[in-house]
Coordinates of C-alpha atoms in Angstrom, one line a residue:
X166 CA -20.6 2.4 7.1
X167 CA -20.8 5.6 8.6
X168 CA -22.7 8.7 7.0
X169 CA -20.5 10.9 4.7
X170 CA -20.5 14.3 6.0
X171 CA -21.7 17.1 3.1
X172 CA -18.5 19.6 4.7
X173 CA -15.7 19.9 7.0
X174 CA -14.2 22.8 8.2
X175 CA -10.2 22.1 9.7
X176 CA -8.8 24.3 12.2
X177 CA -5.8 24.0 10.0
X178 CA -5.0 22.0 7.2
X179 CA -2.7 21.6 4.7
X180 CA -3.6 23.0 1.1
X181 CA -1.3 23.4 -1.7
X182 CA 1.9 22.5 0.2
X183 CA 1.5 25.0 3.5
X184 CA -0.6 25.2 6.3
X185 CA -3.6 27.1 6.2
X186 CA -6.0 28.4 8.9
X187 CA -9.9 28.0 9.2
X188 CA -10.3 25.7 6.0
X189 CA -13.5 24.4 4.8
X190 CA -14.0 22.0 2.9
X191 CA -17.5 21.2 0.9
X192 CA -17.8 17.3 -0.6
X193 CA -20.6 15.6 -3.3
X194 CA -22.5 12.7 -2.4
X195 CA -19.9 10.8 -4.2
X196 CA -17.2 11.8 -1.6
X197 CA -15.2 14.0 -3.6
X198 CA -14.2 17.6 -2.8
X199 CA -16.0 20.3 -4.9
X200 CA -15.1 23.8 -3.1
X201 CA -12.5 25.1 -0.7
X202 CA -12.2 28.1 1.2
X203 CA -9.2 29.1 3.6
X204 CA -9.1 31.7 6.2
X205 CA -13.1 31.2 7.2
X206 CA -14.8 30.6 10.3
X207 CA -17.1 26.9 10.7
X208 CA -20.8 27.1 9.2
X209 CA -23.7 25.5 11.1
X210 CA -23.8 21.8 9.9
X211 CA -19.8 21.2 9.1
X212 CA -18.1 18.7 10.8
X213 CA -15.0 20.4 12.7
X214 CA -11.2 19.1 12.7
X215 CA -9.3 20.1 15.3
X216 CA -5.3 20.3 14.9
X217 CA -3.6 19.9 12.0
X218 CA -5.6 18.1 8.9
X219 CA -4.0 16.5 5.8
X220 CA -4.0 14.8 3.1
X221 CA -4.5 11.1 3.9
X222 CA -2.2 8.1 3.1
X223 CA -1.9 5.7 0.2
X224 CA -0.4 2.9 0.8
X225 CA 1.5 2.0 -2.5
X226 CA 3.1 -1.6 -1.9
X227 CA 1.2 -4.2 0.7
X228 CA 1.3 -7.7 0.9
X229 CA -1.8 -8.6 3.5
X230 CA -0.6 -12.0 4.9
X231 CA 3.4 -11.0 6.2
X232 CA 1.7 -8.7 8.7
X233 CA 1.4 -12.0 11.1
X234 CA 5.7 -12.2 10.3
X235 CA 5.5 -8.9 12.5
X236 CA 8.0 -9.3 16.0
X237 CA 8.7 -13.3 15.0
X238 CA 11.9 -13.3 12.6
X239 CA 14.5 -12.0 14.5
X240 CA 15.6 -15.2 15.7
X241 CA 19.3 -15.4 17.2
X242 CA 22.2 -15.1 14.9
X243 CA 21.9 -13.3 11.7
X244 CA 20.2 -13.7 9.1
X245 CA 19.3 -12.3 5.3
X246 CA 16.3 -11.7 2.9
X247 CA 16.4 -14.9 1.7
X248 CA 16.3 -16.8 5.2
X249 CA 13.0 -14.1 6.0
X250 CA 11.5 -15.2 2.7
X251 CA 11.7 -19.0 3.6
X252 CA 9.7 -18.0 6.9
X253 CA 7.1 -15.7 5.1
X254 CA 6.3 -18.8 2.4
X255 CA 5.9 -20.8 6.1
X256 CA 3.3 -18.2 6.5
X257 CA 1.8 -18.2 2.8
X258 CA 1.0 -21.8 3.0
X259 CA -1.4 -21.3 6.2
X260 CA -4.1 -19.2 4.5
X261 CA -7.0 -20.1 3.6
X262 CA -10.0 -17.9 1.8
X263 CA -11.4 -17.5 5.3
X264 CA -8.3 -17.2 7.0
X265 CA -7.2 -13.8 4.8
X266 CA -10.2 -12.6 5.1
X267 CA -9.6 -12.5 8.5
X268 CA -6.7 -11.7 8.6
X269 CA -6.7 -8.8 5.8
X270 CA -9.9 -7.3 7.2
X271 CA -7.7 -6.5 10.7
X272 CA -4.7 -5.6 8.6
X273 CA -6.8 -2.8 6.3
X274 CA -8.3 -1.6 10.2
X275 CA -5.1 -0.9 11.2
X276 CA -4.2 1.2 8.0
X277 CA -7.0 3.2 8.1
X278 CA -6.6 4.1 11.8
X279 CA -2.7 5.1 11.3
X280 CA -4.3 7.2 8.2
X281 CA -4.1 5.2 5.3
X282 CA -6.6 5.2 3.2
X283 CA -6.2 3.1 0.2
X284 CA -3.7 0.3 -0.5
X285 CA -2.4 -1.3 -3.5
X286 CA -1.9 -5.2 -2.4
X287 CA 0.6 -6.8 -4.4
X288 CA -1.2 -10.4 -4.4
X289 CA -0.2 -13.4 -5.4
X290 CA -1.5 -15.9 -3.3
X291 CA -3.6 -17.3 -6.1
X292 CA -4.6 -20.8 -5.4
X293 CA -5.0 -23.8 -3.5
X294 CA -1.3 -25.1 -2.0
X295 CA -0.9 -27.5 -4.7
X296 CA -1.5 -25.2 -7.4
X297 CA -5.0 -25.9 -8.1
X298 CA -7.8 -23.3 -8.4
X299 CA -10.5 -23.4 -5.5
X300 CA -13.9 -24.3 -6.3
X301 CA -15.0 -21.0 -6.2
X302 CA -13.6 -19.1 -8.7
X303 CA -11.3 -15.9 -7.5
X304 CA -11.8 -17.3 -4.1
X305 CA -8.8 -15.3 -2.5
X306 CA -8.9 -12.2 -4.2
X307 CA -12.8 -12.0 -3.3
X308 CA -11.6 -12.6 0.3
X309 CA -9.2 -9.4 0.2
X310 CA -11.6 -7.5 -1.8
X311 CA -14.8 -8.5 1.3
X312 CA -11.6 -7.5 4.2
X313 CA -11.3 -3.7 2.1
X314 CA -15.3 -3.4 2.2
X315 CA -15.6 -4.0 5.5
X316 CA -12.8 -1.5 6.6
X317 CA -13.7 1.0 4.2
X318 CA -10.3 1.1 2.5
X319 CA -10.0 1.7 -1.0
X320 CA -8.7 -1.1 -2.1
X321 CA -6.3 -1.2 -5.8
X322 CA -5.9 -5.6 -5.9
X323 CA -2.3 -5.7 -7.8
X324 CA -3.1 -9.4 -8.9
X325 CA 0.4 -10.5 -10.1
X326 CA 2.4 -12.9 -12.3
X327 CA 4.5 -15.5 -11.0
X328 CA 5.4 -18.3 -13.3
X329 CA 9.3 -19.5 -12.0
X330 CA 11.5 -20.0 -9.6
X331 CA 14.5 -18.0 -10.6
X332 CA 16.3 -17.9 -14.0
X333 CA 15.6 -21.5 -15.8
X334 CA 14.1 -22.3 -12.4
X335 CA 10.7 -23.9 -12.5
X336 CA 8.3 -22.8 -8.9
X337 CA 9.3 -24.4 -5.7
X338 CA 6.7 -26.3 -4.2
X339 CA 6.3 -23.6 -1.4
X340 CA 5.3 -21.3 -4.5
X341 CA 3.2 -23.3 -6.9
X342 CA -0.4 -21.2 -5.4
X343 CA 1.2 -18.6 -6.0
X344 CA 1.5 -19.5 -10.1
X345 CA -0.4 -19.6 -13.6
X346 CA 0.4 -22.2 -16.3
X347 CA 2.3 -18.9 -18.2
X348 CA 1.8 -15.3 -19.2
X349 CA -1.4 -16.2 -21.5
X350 CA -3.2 -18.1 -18.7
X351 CA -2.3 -15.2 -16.0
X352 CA -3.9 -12.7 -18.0
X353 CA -6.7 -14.5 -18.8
X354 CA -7.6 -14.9 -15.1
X355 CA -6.3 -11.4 -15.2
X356 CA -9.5 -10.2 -17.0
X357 CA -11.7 -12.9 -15.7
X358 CA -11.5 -11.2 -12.3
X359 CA -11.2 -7.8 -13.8
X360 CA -15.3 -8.3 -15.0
X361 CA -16.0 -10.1 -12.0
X362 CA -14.6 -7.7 -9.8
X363 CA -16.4 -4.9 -11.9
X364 CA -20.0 -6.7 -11.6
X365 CA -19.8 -7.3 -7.8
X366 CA -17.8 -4.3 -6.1
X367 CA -17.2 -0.3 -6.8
X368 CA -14.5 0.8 -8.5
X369 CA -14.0 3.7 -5.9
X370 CA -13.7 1.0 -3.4
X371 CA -12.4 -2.1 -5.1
X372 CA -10.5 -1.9 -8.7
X373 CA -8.0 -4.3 -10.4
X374 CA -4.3 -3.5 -11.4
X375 CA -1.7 -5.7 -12.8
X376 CA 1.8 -6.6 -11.4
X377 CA 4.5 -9.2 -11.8
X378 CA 6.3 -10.8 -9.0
X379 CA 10.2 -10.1 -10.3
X380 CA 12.3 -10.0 -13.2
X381 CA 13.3 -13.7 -11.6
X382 CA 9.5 -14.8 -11.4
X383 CA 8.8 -14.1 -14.4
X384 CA 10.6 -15.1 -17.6
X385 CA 11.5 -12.9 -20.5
X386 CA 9.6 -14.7 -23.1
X387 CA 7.0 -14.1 -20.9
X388 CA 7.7 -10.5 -20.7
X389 CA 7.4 -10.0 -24.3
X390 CA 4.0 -11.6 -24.6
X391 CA 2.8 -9.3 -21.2
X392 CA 4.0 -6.1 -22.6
X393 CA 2.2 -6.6 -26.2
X394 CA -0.9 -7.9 -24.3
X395 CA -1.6 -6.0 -21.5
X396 CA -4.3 -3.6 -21.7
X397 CA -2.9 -0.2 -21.9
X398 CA -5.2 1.4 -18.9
X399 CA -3.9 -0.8 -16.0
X400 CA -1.0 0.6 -13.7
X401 CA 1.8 -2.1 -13.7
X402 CA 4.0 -2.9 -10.9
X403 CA 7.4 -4.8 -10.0
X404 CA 9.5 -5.8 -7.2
X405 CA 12.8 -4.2 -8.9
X406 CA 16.3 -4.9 -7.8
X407 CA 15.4 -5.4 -4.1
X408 CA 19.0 -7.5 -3.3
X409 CA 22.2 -8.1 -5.4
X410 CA 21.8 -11.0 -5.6
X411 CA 18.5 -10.3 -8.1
X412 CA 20.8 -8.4 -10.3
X413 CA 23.5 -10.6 -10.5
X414 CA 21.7 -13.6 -11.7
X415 CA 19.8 -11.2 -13.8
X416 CA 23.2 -10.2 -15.3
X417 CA 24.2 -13.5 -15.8
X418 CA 21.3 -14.9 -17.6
X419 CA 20.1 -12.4 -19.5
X420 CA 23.0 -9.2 -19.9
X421 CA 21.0 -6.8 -18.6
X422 CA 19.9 -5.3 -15.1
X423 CA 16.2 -6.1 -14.4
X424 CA 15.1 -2.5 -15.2
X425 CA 17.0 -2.3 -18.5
X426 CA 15.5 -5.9 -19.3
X427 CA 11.9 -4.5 -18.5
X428 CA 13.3 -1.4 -20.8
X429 CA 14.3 -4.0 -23.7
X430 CA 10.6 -5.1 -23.6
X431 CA 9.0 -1.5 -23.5
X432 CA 7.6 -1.8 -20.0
X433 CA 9.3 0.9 -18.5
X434 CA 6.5 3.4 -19.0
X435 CA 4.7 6.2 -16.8
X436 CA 2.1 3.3 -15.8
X437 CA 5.1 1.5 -14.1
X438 CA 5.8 1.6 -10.1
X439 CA 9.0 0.0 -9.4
X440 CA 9.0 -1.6 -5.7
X441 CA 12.1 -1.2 -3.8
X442 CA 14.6 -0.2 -6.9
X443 CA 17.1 -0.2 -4.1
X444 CA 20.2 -1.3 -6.1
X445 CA 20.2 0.6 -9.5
X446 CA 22.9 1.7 -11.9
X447 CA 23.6 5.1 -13.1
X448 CA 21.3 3.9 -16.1
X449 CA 18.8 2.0 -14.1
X450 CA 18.1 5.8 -12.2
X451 CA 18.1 7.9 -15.8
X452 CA 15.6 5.4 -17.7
X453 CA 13.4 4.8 -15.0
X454 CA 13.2 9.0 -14.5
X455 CA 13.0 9.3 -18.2
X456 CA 9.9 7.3 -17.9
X457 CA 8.5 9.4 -15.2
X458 CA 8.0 5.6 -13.5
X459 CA 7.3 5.6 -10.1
X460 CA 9.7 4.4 -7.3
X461 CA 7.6 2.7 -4.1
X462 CA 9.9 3.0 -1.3
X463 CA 9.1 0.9 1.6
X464 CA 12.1 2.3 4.2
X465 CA 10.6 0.8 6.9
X466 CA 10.6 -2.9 5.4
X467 CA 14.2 -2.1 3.8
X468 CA 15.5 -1.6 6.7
X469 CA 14.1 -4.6 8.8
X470 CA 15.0 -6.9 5.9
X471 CA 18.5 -5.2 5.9
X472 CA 18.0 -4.7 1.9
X473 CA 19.7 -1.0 2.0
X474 CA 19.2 2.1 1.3
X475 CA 17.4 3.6 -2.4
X476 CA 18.7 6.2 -4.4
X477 CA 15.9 8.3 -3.5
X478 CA 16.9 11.7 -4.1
X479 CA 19.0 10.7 -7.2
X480 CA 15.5 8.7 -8.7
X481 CA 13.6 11.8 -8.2
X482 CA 16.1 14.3 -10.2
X483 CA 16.1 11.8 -12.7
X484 CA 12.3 12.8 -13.3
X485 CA 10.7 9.6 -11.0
X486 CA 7.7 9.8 -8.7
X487 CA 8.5 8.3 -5.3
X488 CA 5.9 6.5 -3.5
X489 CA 5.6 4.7 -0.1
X490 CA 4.3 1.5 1.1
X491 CA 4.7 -0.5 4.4
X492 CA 5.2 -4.3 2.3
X493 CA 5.8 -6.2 5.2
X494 CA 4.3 -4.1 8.0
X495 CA 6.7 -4.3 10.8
X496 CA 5.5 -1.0 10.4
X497 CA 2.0 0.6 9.4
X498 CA 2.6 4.3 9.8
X499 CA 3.0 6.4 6.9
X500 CA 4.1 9.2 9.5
X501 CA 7.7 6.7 10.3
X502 CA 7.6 5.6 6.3
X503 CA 7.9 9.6 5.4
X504 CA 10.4 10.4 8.3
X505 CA 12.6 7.4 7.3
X506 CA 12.7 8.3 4.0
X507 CA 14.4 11.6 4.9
X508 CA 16.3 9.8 7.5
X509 CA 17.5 7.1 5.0
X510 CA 18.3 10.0 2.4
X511 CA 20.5 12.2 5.6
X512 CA 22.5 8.6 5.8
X513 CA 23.5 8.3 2.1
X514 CA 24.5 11.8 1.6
X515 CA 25.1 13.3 5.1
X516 CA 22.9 16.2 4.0
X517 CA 20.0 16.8 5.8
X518 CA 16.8 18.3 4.2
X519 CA 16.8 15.9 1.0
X520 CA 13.1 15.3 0.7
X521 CA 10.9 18.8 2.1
X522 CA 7.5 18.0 4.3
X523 CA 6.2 19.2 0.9
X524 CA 7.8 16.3 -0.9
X525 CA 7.5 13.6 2.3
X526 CA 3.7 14.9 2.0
X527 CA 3.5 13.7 -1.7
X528 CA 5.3 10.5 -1.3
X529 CA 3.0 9.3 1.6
X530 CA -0.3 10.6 -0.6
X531 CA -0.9 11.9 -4.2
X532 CA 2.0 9.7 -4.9
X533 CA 0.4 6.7 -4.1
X534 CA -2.9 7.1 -5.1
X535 CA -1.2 8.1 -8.6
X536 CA 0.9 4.8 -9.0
X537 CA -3.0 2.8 -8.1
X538 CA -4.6 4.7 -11.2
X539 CA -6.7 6.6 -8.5
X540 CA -7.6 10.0 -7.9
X541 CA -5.4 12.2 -5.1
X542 CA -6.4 12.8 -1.3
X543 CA -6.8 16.1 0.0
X544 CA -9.0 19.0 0.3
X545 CA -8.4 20.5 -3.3
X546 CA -11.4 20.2 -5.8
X547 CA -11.7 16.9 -7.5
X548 CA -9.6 15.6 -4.8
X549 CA -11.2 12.3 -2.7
X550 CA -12.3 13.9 0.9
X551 CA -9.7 11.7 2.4
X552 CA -8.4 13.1 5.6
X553 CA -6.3 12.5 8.1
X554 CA -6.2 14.8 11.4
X555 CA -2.8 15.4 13.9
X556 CA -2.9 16.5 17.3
X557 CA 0.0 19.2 17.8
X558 CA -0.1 19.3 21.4
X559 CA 1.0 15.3 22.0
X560 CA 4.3 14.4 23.9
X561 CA 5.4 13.9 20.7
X562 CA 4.0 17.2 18.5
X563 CA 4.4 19.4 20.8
X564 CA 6.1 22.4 19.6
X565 CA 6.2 21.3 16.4
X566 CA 5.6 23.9 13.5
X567 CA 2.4 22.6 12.2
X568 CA 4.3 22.4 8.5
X569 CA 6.9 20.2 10.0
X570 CA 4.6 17.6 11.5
X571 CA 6.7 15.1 9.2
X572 CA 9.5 14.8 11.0
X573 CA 7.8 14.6 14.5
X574 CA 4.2 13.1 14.2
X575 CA 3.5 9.3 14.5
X576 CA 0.2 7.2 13.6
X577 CA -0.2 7.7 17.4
X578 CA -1.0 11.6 17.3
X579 CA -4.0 10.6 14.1
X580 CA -6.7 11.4 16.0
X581 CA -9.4 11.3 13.2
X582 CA -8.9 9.7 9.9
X583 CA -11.6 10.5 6.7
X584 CA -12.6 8.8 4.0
X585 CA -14.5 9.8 0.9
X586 CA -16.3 12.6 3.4
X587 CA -16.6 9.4 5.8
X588 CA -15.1 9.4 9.5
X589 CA -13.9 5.8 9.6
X590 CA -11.4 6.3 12.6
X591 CA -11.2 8.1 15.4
X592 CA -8.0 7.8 18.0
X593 CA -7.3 4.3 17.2
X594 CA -10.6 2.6 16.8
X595 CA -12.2 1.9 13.9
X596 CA -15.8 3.6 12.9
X597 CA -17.0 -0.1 12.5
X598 CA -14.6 -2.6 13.6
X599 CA -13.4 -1.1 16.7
X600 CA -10.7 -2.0 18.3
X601 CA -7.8 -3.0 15.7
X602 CA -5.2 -4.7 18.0
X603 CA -8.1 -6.9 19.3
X604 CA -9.0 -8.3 15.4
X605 CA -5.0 -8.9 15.0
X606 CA -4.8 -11.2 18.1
X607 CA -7.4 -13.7 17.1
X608 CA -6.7 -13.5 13.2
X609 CA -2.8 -14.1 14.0
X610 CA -4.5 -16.7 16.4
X611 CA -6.2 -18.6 14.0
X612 CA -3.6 -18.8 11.5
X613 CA -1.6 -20.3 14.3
X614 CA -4.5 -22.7 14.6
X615 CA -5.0 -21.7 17.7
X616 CA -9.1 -20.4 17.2
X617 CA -10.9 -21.0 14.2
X618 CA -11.1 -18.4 12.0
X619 CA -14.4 -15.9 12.5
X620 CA -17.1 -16.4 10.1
X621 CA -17.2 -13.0 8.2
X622 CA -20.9 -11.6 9.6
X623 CA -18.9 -11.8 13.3
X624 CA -15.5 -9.6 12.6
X625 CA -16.9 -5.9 14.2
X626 CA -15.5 -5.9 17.3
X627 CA -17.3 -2.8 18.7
X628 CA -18.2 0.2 17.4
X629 CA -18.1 3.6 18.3
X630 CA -19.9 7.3 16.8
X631 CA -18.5 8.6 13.7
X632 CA -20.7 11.3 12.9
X633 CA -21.4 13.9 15.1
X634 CA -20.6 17.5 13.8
X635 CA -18.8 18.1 17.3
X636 CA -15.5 18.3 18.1
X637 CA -13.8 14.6 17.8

C-alpha cells in the first residue's frame, strides 16, 4: 500500500458543514486526524489537494456478488423484485471462494475510486451450494475480507442470519449456502469468525458485525433467542420492509409489521440500521426514530428494482439517522446516491430542498461509518484521514458553488480519494490495482466461465504514484 502522508493541506474543504479555504490537515501514524487549521497557506512537506475536499464515503449496505447483475436484468417485458431476485440467486450459486475474491477485490476498487471508503457487506453467502461448510473454515468471508486488504477499503463483514424461506417456509434449494442449522448455530459461527477475524486482520481494516437477512428469513422464535444472545457491542442490521408483499405476509403470520415485530423482541435499538424501510407505517417511522435507529437508503437500487420511494424526510424528524448504500450497484457513486435521495424526497412531497448538502454530506459519510461501529471521515480531530477530492471546473462542476457540489458532482469529477492519510486513488485508477473497469471484465468473465478465475498474487493490474507531495 502506499505511504500514509503525516499532512494535507486542501485548497478547500469541507469542515463543520461549510466550505473552508486553505485547510490543513495533520494525521498520526495511525491515520487519524489530530489537528486542523483553516484559512493557512501549504507548509513544506504537505501533500496538496486541489478543488474541493471532503469527507469520504461509507458505504452502508453492499452485497459484493450482484455487482456482475449490473446492465443484464432488464430483459423485455416487465418485471418485479421477486423475478430480479430469482436471477441474483442464478448468480449466488456461481461463486466460489476464488471466484468472490475476484470478484469483490474489483468491486471494493471501484468504491474506493468513486470515493468510498469503507463498506458494510451484508453477507450471506456462507457455504458450499448444498449447504455444507467448505474445508477451510470461513472460507468466504476470508475471501471478502483478502478482496478489502488488497483495495485498501475498510471493510465492516455484516455476516447475517438466514434460516427460512418465508413464514413456515423452510430454505429453497437456491438458498441453502446461504443458511445455519438455527439462531444458536449462526451465532456460534458468528463468534467463531469474530476471533478468527480478530487474530488474522486489523480491526481498522477488517471488523465483524451482525445482521439478519429479513423478518421472512428469519423466524420469530429465532428472533427471541438472537436478541437475548447477541453481544451488546455489535451494530445489527436488517433488510426492513423492502416490498409489500414483506409486510403483508408479515401481517398475516405474525400481527405485526416487521419493524414492530423486531420492536416486540427489543431489537429496535440505536445499534440497529434498517435497510430500505421503504414501506413503513405511521408507527413503523415514530419507533424506529424513537430508537434513534438508522435508516440505510439505497435510492439508486430502489429505484432499479422499482421498490419505491422511503419516507426519508418523515424517518429523519422522527429522530432516525439516514444512511446510504449502493446494495446492488447498478450504481457505485455516493455522489448520484446523495443527489437521488433529495431527488426521491422533491417526488414525494413536491418540495424541493428536503435534505441540505449538509445533511446529503452526513448520509453519504459520518452516517455510514456510524451504523458500521466505526469512527467518522473527515478532517476534524479524531476523525479517520479519509478524503475524497472534487474537481469544480469539470463539464459537470462547473459553476457550481463549491457547498453545493451535491447536487452537481459525480464519481467522475473524484480526482483523488484518501484513506487513513493514504492516497489510494487518483482519477479513476487505483493506487495499487489500477485500472478498475479492467479487474471487472475478467472477474465478471470468470464467473461466466469464460477465464478462470486469477490466483490472488496476480489481481494488480497496474499501478500508478500515490505519493508525491505535488499537485495530483
Amino acid at each position: 500500500m502506499p505511504e500514509r502522508q503525516k499532512s494535507f493541506w486542501c485548497e478547500q474543504a469541507w469542515v463543520n458543514g461549510a466550505v473552508a479555504g486553505g485547510v490543513r490537515v495533520e494525521i498520526d501514524t495511525a491515520g487519524t486526524v489530530t489537528g486542523t487549521e483553516t484559512g493557512v497557506p501549504a507548509r513544506e512537506g504537505d501533500c496538496r489537494l486541489p478543488g474541493v475536499t471532503f469527507p469520504a464515503a461509507s458505504n452502508a449496505h453492499s452485497h459484493a456478488f450482484h455487482r456482475i447483475l449490473r446492465g443484464r436484468t432488464h430483459a423485455a417485458g416487465t418485471g418485479s423484485f421477486w423475478t430480479w431476485r430469482e436471477q441474483m440467486y442464478e448468480a449466488a450459486a456461481a461463486l466460489t471462494p476464488e471466484l468472490y475474491e475476484q470478484l469483490a477485490t474489483a468491486v471494493f476498487a471501484e468504491m474506493v475510486v468513486t470515493g468510498w471508503t469503507s463498506v458494510a457487506e451484508f453477507h450471506y453467502v456462507h457455504h458450499q451450494p448444498d449447504g455444507s461448510a467448505y474445508p477451510q473454515e470461513h472460507a468466504m468471508e476470508r475471501a471478502l475480507a483478502r478482496a478489502a486488504v488488497a483495495a485498501g477499503i475498510r471493510l465492516t463483514l455484516l455476516d447475517t442470519c438466514y434460516l427460512a424461506g418465508g413464514f413456515g417456509a423452510p430454505l429453497t434449494q437456491g438458498q441453502l449456502r446461504f443458511g445455519d442449522r438455527d439462531g444458536a448455530a449462526w451465532l456460534q459461527r458468528l463468534a467463531s469468525l469474530r476471533a478468527a477475524f480478530a487474530e488474522e486482520f486489523d480491526p481498522a481494516q477488517v471488523s465483524v458485525a451482525a445482521a439478519l437477512h429479513s423478518v421472512r428469513g428469519v423466524p420469530e422464535e429465532e428472533l427471541e433467542l438472537i436478541a437475548r444472545k447477541l453481544p451488546a457491542d455489535l451494530p445489527l442490521h436488517i433488510h426492513l420492509s423492502e416490498q409489500p408483499a414483506e409486510n403483508a405476509a408479515c401481517r398475516e403470520a405474525t400481527g405485526l409489521t416487521p419493524a414492530l415485530l423486531l420492536a416486540k423482541h427489543g431489537l429496535v435499538t440505536r445499534r440497529l440500521s434498517a435497510v430500505h424501510a421503504t414501506h413503513l407505517s405511521e408507527e413503523d417511522i415514530g419507533v424506529l426514530g424513537a430508537a434513534g435507529a438508522t435508516v440505510v437508503m439505497c435510492p439508486t437500487t430502489e429505484a432499479d428494482l422499482a421498490d419505491g420511494i422511503g419516507p426519508a424526510a418523515q424517518l429523519r424528524a422522527a429522530g432516525a439517522r439516514i444512511a446510504l448504500g449502493t446494495d446492488q450497484h447498478a450504481v457505485v457513486d455516493p455522489w448520484l446516491e446523495m443527489r437521488a435521495l433529495e431527488h426521491g424526497e422533491r417526488l414525494r412531497s413536491g418540495e424541493r430542498g428536503r435534505f441540505s448538502p449538509a445533511d446529503l454530506h452526513a448520509a453519504a459519510s459520518a452516517a455510514g461509518t456510524d451504523a458500521q461501529g466505526r469512527p467518522a471521515p473527515g478532517m476534524a480531530p479524531g476523525n479517520s484521514c479519509d478524503l475524497m477530492s472534487v474537481d469544480p471546473e469539470t463539464l459537470r462542476t462547473a459553476g457550481s458553488r463549491p457547498e453545493q457540489l451535491a447536487l452537481s458532482a459525480t464519481a467522475s469529477d473524484v480526482h483523488t480519494v484518501v484513506v487513513g492519510g493514504r492516497i489510494l486513488a487518483r482519477h479513476g485508477r487505483h493506487a495499487v490495482l489500477g485500472d478498475p473497469a479492467a479487474l471487472l471484465s475478467a472477474a465478471v468473465a470468470a464467473v461466466d466461465g469464460k477465464n478462470p478465475p486469477l490466483p490472488a498474487t496476480t489481481m494488480s493490474a497496474s499501478t500508478i504514484p500515490a505519493t508525491t507531495t505535488e499537485d495530483p
